[in-house]
PDB file of C-alpha atoms in Angstrom:
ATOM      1  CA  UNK A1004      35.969  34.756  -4.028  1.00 69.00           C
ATOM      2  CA  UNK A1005      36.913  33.858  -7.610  1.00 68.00           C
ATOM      3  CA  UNK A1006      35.717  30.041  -6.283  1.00 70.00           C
ATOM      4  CA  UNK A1007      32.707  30.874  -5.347  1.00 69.00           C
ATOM      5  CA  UNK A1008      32.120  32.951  -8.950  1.00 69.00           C
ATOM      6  CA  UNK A1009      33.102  29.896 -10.396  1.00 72.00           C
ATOM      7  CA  UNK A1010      31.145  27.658  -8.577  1.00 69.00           C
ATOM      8  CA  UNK A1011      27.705  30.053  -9.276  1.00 69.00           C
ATOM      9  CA  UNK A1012      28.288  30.136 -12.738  1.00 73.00           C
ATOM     10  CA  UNK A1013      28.255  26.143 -12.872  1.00 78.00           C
ATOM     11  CA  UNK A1014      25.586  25.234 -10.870  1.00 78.00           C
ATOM     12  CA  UNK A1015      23.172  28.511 -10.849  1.00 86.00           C
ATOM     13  CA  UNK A1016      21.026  27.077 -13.318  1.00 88.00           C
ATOM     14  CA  UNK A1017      19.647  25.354 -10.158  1.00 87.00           C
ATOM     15  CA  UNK A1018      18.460  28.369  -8.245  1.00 90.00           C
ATOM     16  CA  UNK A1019      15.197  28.397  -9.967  1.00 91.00           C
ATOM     17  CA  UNK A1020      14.282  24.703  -8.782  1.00 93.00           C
ATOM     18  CA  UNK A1021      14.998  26.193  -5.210  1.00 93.00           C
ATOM     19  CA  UNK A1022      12.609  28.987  -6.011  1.00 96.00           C
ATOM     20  CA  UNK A1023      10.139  26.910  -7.389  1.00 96.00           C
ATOM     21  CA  UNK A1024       9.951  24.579  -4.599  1.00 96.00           C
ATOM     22  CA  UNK A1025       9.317  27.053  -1.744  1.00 96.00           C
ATOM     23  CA  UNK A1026       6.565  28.667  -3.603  1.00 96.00           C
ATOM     24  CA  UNK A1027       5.261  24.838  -4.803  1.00 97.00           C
ATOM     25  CA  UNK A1028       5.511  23.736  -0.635  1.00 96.00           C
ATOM     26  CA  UNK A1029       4.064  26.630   0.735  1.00 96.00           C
ATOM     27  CA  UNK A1030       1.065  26.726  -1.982  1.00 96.00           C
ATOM     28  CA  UNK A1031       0.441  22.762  -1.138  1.00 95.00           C
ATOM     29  CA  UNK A1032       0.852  23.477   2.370  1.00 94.00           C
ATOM     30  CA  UNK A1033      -1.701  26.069   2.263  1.00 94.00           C
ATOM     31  CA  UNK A1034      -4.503  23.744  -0.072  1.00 94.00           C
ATOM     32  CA  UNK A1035      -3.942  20.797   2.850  1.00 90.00           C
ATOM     33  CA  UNK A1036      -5.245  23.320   5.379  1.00 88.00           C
ATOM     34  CA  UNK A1037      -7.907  25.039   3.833  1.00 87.00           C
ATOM     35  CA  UNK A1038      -9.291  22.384   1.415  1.00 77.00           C
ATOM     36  CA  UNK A1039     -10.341  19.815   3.884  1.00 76.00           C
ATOM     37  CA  UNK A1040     -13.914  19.864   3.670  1.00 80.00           C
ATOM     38  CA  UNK A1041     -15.402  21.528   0.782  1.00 84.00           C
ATOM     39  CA  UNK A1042     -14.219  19.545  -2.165  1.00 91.00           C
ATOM     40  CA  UNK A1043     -15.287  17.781  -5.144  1.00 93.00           C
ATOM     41  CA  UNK A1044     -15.312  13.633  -4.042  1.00 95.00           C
ATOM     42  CA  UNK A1045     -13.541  11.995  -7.018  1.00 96.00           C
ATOM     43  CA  UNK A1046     -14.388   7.924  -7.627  1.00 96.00           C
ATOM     44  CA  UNK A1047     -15.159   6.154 -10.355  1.00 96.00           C
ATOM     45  CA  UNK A1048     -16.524   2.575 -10.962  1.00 97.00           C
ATOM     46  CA  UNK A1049     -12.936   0.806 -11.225  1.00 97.00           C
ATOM     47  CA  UNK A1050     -12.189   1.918  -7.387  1.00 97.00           C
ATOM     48  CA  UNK A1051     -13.864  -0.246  -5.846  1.00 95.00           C
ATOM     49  CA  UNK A1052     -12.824  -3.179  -7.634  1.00 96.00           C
ATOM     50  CA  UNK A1053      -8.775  -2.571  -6.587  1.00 97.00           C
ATOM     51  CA  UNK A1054      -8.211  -4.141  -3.391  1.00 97.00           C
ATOM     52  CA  UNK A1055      -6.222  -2.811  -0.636  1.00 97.00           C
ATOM     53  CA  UNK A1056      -2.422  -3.953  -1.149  1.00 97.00           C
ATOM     54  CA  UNK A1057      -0.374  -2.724   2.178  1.00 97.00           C
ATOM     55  CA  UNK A1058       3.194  -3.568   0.892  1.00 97.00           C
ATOM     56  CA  UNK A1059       2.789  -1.082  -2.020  1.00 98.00           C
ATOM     57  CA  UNK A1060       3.274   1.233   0.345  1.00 98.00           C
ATOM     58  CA  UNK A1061       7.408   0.562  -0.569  1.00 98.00           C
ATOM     59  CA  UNK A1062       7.018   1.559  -3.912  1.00 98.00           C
ATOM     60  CA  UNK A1063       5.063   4.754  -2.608  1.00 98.00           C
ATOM     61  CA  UNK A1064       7.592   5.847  -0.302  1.00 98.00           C
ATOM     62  CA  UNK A1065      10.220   5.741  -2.572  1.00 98.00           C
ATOM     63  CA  UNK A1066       8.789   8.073  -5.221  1.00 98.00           C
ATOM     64  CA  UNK A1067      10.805  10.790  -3.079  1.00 97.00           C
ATOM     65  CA  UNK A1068      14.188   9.591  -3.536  1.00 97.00           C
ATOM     66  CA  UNK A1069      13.687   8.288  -7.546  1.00 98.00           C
ATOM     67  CA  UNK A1070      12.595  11.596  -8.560  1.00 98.00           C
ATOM     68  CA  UNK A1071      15.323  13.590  -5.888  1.00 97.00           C
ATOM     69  CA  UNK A1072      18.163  11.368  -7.380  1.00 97.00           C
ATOM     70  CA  UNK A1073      16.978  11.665 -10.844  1.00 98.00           C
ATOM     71  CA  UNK A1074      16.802  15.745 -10.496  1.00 97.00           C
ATOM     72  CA  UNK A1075      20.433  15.543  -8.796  1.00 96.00           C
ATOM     73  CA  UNK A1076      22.016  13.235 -11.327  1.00 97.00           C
ATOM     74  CA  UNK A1077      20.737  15.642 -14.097  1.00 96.00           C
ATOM     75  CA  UNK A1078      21.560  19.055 -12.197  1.00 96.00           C
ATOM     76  CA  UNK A1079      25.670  17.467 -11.894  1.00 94.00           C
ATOM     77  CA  UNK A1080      25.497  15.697 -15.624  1.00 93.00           C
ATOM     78  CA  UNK A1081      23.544  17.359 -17.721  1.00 92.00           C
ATOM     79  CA  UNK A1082      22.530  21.370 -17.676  1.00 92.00           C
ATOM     80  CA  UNK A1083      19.997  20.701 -20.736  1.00 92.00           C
ATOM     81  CA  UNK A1084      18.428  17.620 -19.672  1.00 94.00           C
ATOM     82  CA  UNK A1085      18.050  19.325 -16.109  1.00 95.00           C
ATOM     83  CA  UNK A1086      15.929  22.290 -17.721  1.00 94.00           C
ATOM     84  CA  UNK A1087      14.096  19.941 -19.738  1.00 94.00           C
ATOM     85  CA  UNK A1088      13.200  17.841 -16.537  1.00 95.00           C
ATOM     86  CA  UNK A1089      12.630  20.662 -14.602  1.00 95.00           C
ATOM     87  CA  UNK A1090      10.570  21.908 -17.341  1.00 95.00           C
ATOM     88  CA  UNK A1091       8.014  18.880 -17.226  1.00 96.00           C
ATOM     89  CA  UNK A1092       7.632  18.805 -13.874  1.00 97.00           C
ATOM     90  CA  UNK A1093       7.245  21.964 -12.999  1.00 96.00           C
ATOM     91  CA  UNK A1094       4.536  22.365 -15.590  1.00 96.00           C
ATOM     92  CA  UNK A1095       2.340  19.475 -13.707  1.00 96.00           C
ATOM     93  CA  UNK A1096       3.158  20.744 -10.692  1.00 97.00           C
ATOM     94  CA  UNK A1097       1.916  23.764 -11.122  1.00 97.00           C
ATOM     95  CA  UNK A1098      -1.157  22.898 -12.921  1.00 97.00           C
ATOM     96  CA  UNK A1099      -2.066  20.826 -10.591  1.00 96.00           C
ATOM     97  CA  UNK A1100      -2.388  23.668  -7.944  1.00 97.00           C
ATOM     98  CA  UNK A1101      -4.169  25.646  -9.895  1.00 97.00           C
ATOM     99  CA  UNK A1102      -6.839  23.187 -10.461  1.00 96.00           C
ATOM    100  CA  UNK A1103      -6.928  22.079  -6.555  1.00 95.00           C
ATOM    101  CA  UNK A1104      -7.271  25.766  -5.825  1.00 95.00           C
ATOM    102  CA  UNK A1105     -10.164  26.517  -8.544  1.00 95.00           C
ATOM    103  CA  UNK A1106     -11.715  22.620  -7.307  1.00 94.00           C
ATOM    104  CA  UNK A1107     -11.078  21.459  -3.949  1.00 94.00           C
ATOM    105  CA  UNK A1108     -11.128  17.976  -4.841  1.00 95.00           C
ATOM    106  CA  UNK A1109     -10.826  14.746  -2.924  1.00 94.00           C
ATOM    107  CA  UNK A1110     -11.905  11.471  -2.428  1.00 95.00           C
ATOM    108  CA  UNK A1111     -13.541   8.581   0.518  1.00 95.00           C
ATOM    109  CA  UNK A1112     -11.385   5.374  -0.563  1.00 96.00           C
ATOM    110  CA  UNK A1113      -9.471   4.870   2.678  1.00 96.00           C
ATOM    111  CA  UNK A1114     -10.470   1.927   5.215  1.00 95.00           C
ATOM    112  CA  UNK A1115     -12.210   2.642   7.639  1.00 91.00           C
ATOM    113  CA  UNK A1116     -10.087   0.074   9.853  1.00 92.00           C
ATOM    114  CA  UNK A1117      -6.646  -1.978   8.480  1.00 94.00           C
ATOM    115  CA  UNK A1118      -7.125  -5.589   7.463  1.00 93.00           C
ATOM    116  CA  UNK A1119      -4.673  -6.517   8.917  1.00 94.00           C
ATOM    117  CA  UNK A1120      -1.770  -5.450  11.809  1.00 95.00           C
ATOM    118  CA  UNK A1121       2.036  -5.189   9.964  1.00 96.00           C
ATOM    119  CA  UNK A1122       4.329  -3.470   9.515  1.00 97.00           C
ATOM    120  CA  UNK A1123       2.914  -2.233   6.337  1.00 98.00           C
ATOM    121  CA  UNK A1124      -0.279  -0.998   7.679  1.00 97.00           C
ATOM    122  CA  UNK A1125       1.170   0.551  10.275  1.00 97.00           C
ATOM    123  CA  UNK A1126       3.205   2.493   7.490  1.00 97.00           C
ATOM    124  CA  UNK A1127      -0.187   3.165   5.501  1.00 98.00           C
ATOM    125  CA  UNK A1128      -1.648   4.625   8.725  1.00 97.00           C
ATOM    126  CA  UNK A1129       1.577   6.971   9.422  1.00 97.00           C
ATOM    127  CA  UNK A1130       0.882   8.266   5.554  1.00 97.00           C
ATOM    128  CA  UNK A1131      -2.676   8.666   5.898  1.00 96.00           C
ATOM    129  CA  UNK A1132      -2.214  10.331   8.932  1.00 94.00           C
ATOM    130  CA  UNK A1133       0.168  13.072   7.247  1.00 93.00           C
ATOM    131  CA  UNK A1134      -1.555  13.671   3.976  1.00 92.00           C
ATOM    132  CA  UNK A1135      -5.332  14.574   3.747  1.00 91.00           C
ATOM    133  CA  UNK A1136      -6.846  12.324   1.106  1.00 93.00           C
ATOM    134  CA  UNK A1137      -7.456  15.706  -0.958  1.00 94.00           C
ATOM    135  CA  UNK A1138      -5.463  17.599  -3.592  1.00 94.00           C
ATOM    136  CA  UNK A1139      -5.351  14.375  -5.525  1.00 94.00           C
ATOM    137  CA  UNK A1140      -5.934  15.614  -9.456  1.00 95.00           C
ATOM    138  CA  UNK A1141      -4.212  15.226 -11.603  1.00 96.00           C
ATOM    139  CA  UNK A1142      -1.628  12.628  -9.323  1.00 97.00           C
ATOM    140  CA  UNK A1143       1.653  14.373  -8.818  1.00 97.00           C
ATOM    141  CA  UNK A1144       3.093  10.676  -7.757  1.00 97.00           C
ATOM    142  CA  UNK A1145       1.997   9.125 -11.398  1.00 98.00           C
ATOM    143  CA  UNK A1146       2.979  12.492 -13.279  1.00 98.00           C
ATOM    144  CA  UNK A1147       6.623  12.928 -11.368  1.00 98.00           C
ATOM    145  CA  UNK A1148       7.018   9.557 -11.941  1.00 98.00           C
ATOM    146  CA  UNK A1149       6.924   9.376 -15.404  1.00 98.00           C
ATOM    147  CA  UNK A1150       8.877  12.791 -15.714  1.00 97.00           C
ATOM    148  CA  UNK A1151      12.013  10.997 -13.848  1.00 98.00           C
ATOM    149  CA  UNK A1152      11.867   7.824 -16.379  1.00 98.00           C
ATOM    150  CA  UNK A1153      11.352  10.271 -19.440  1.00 97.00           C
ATOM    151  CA  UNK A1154      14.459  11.660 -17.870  1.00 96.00           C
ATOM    152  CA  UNK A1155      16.273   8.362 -17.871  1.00 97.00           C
ATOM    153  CA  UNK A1156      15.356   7.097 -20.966  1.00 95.00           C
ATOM    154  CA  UNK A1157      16.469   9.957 -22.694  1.00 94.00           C
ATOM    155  CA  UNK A1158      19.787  11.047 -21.059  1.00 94.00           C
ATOM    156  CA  UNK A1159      22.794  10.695 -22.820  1.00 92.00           C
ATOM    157  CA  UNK A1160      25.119   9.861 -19.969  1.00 94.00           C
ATOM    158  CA  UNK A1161      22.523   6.563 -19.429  1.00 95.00           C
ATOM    159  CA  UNK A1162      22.193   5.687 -23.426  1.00 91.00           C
ATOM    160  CA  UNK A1163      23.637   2.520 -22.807  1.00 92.00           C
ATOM    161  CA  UNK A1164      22.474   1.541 -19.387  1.00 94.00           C
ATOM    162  CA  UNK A1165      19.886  -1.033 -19.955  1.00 94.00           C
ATOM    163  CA  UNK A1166      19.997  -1.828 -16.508  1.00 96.00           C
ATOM    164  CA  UNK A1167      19.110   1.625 -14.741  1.00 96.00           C
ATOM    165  CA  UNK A1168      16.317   2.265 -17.318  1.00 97.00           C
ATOM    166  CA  UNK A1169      14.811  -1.454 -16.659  1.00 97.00           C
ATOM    167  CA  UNK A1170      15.073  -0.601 -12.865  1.00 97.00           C
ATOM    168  CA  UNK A1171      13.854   3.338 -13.878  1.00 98.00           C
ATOM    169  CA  UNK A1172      10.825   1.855 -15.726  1.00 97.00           C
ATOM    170  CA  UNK A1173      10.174  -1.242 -12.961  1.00 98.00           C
ATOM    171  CA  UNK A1174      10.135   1.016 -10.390  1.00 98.00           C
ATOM    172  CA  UNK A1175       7.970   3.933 -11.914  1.00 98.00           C
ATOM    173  CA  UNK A1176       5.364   1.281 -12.412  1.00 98.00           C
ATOM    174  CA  UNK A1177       5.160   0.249  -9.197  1.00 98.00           C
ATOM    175  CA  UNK A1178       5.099   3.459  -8.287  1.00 98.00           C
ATOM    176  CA  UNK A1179       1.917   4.462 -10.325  1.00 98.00           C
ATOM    177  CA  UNK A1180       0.147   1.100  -8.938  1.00 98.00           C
ATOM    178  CA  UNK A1181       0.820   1.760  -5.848  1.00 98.00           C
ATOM    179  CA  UNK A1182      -0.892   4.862  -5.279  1.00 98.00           C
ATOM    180  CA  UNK A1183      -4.513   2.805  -6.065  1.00 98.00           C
ATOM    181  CA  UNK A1184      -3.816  -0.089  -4.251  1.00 98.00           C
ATOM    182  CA  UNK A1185      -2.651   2.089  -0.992  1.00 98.00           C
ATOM    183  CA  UNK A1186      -6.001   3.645  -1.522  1.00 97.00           C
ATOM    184  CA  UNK A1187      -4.012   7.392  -2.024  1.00 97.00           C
ATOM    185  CA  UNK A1188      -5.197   7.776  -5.485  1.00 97.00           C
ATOM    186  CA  UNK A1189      -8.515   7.269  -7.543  1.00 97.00           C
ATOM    187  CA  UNK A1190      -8.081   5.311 -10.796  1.00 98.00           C
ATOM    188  CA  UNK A1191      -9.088   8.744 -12.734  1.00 97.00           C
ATOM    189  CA  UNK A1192      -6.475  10.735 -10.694  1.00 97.00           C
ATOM    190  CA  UNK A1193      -3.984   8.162 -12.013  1.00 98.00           C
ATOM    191  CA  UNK A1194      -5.552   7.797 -16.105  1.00 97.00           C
ATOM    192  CA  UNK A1195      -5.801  11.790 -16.376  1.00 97.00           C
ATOM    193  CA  UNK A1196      -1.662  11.970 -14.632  1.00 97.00           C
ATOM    194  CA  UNK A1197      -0.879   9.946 -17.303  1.00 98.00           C
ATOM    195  CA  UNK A1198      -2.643  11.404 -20.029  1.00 97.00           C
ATOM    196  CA  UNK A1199      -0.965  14.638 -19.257  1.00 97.00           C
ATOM    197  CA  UNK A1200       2.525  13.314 -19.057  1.00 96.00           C
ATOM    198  CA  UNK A1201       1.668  11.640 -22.144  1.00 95.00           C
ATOM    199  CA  UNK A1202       0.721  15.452 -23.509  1.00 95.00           C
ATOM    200  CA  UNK A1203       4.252  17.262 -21.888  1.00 94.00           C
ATOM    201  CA  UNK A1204       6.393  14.375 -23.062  1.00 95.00           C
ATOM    202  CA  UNK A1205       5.886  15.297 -27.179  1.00 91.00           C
ATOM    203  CA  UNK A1206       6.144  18.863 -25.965  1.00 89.00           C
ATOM    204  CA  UNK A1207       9.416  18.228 -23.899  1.00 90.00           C
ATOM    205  CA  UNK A1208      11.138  15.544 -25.896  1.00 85.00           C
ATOM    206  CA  UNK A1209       9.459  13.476 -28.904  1.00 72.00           C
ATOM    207  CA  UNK A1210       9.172  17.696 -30.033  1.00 64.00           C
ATOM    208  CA  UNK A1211      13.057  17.643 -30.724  1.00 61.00           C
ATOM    209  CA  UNK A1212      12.856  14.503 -32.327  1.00 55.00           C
ATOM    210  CA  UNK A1213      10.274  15.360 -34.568  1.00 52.00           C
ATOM    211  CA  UNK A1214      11.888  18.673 -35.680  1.00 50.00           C
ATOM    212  CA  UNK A1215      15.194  16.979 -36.337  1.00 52.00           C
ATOM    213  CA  UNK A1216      13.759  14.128 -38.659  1.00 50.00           C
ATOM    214  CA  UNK A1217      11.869  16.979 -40.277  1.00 52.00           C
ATOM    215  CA  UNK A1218      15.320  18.727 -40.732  1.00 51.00           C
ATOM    216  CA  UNK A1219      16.919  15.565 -41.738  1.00 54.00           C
ATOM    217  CA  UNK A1220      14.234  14.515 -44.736  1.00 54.00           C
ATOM    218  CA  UNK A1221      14.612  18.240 -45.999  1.00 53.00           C
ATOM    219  CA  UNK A1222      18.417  18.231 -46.178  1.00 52.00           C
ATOM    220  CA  UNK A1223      17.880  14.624 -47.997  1.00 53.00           C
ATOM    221  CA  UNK A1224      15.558  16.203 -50.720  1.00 55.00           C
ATOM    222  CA  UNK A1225      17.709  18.981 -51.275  1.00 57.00           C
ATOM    223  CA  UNK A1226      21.109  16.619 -51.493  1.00 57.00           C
ATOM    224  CA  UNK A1227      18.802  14.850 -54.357  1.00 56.00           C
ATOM    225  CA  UNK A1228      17.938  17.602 -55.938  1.00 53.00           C
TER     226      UNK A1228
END
């Protein structure tokens, strides 16, 4: 008994990621049944100028184990830097169900017919055949993405990793590229993801780092004085 006190007190701090993510699943699970044909079609002029690229569908797929390690990693390391994750993307998550509730949104980018018959395709057809092409604003692939490479970049048990945050920032990219070029995303899905995580990453991080050089040039004036 006095093991499994022990082992609550260490790792609660993960029961509200657990909480979040049944009420985040059964919300989206909800919006991809009832949002399938009433919606706002989202496409701008720069859509139709990316070309279908099959293979991204790699990068794509893999979005669900960088951001599940990433979480992990921080949940055993890092208490802090877990919150602060957790913190970021919970805060696109969620605002990104609110505004698929309040507009349905979606968009008419897929093929009608594959290009081409490989393995790739077949993959792209698999996905397309899961996930409606709605719910796509603000993209939850391009905003989680950068959320786990924030996380990365700034944890102190990787400060000296070059490595991991060159593969971190590699992969993050292809990520974000692939969701135009697999046709899942529409360039302004991607541009307003990115402006977002943009917004939550001074709010999350540079905010600290602000306040402490702040701190730091005040303790300076008054040494001088």
């Amino acid at each position: 008994m006095e093991k499994l006190k022990n082992l609550y007190a260490k790792y609660r701090h993960g029961i509200p990621l657990l909480a979040y993510m049944v009420i985040y699943l059964s919300w989206f699970t909800w919006l991809e049944g009832a949002n399938t044909k009433n919606y706002r079609v989202i496409h701008v002029t720069a859509d139709d100028y990316i070309p279908f690229c099959e293979i991204f569908v790699l990068p794509y797929l893999l979005w669900f184990a960088y951001v599940s390690i990433v979480v992990i990693f921080l949940f055993f390391r890092s208490k802090q830097e877990f919150n602060r994750c957790c913190v970021f993307l919970f805060t696109g998550m969620t605002l990104f169900l609110i505004i698929s509730t309040l507009w349905p949104n979606g968009h008419h980018l897929r093929l009608a017919e594959m290009p081409r018959d490989n393995i790739f395709t077949r993959a792209v057809s698999v996905l397309w055949s899961i996930d409606t092409p709605t719910n796509l604003w603000p993209s939850i692939h391009v905003y989680n993405s950068m959320g786990a490479h924030f996380a990365v970049i700034r944890s102190a048990d990787l400060e000296n990793k070059k490595g991991i945050k060159l593969a971190s920032g590699i992969l993050a990219m292809s990520i974000i590229l692939s969701t135009m070029f697999i046709k899942q995303h529409s360039v302004f899905d991607v541009m307003t993801a990115i402006a977002l995580g943009s917004v939550m990453y001074t709010f999350t991080y540079r905010r600290e780092v602000v306040l402490a050089a702040r701190m730091q040039r005040k303790l300076k004036k008054r040494i001088s004085i």
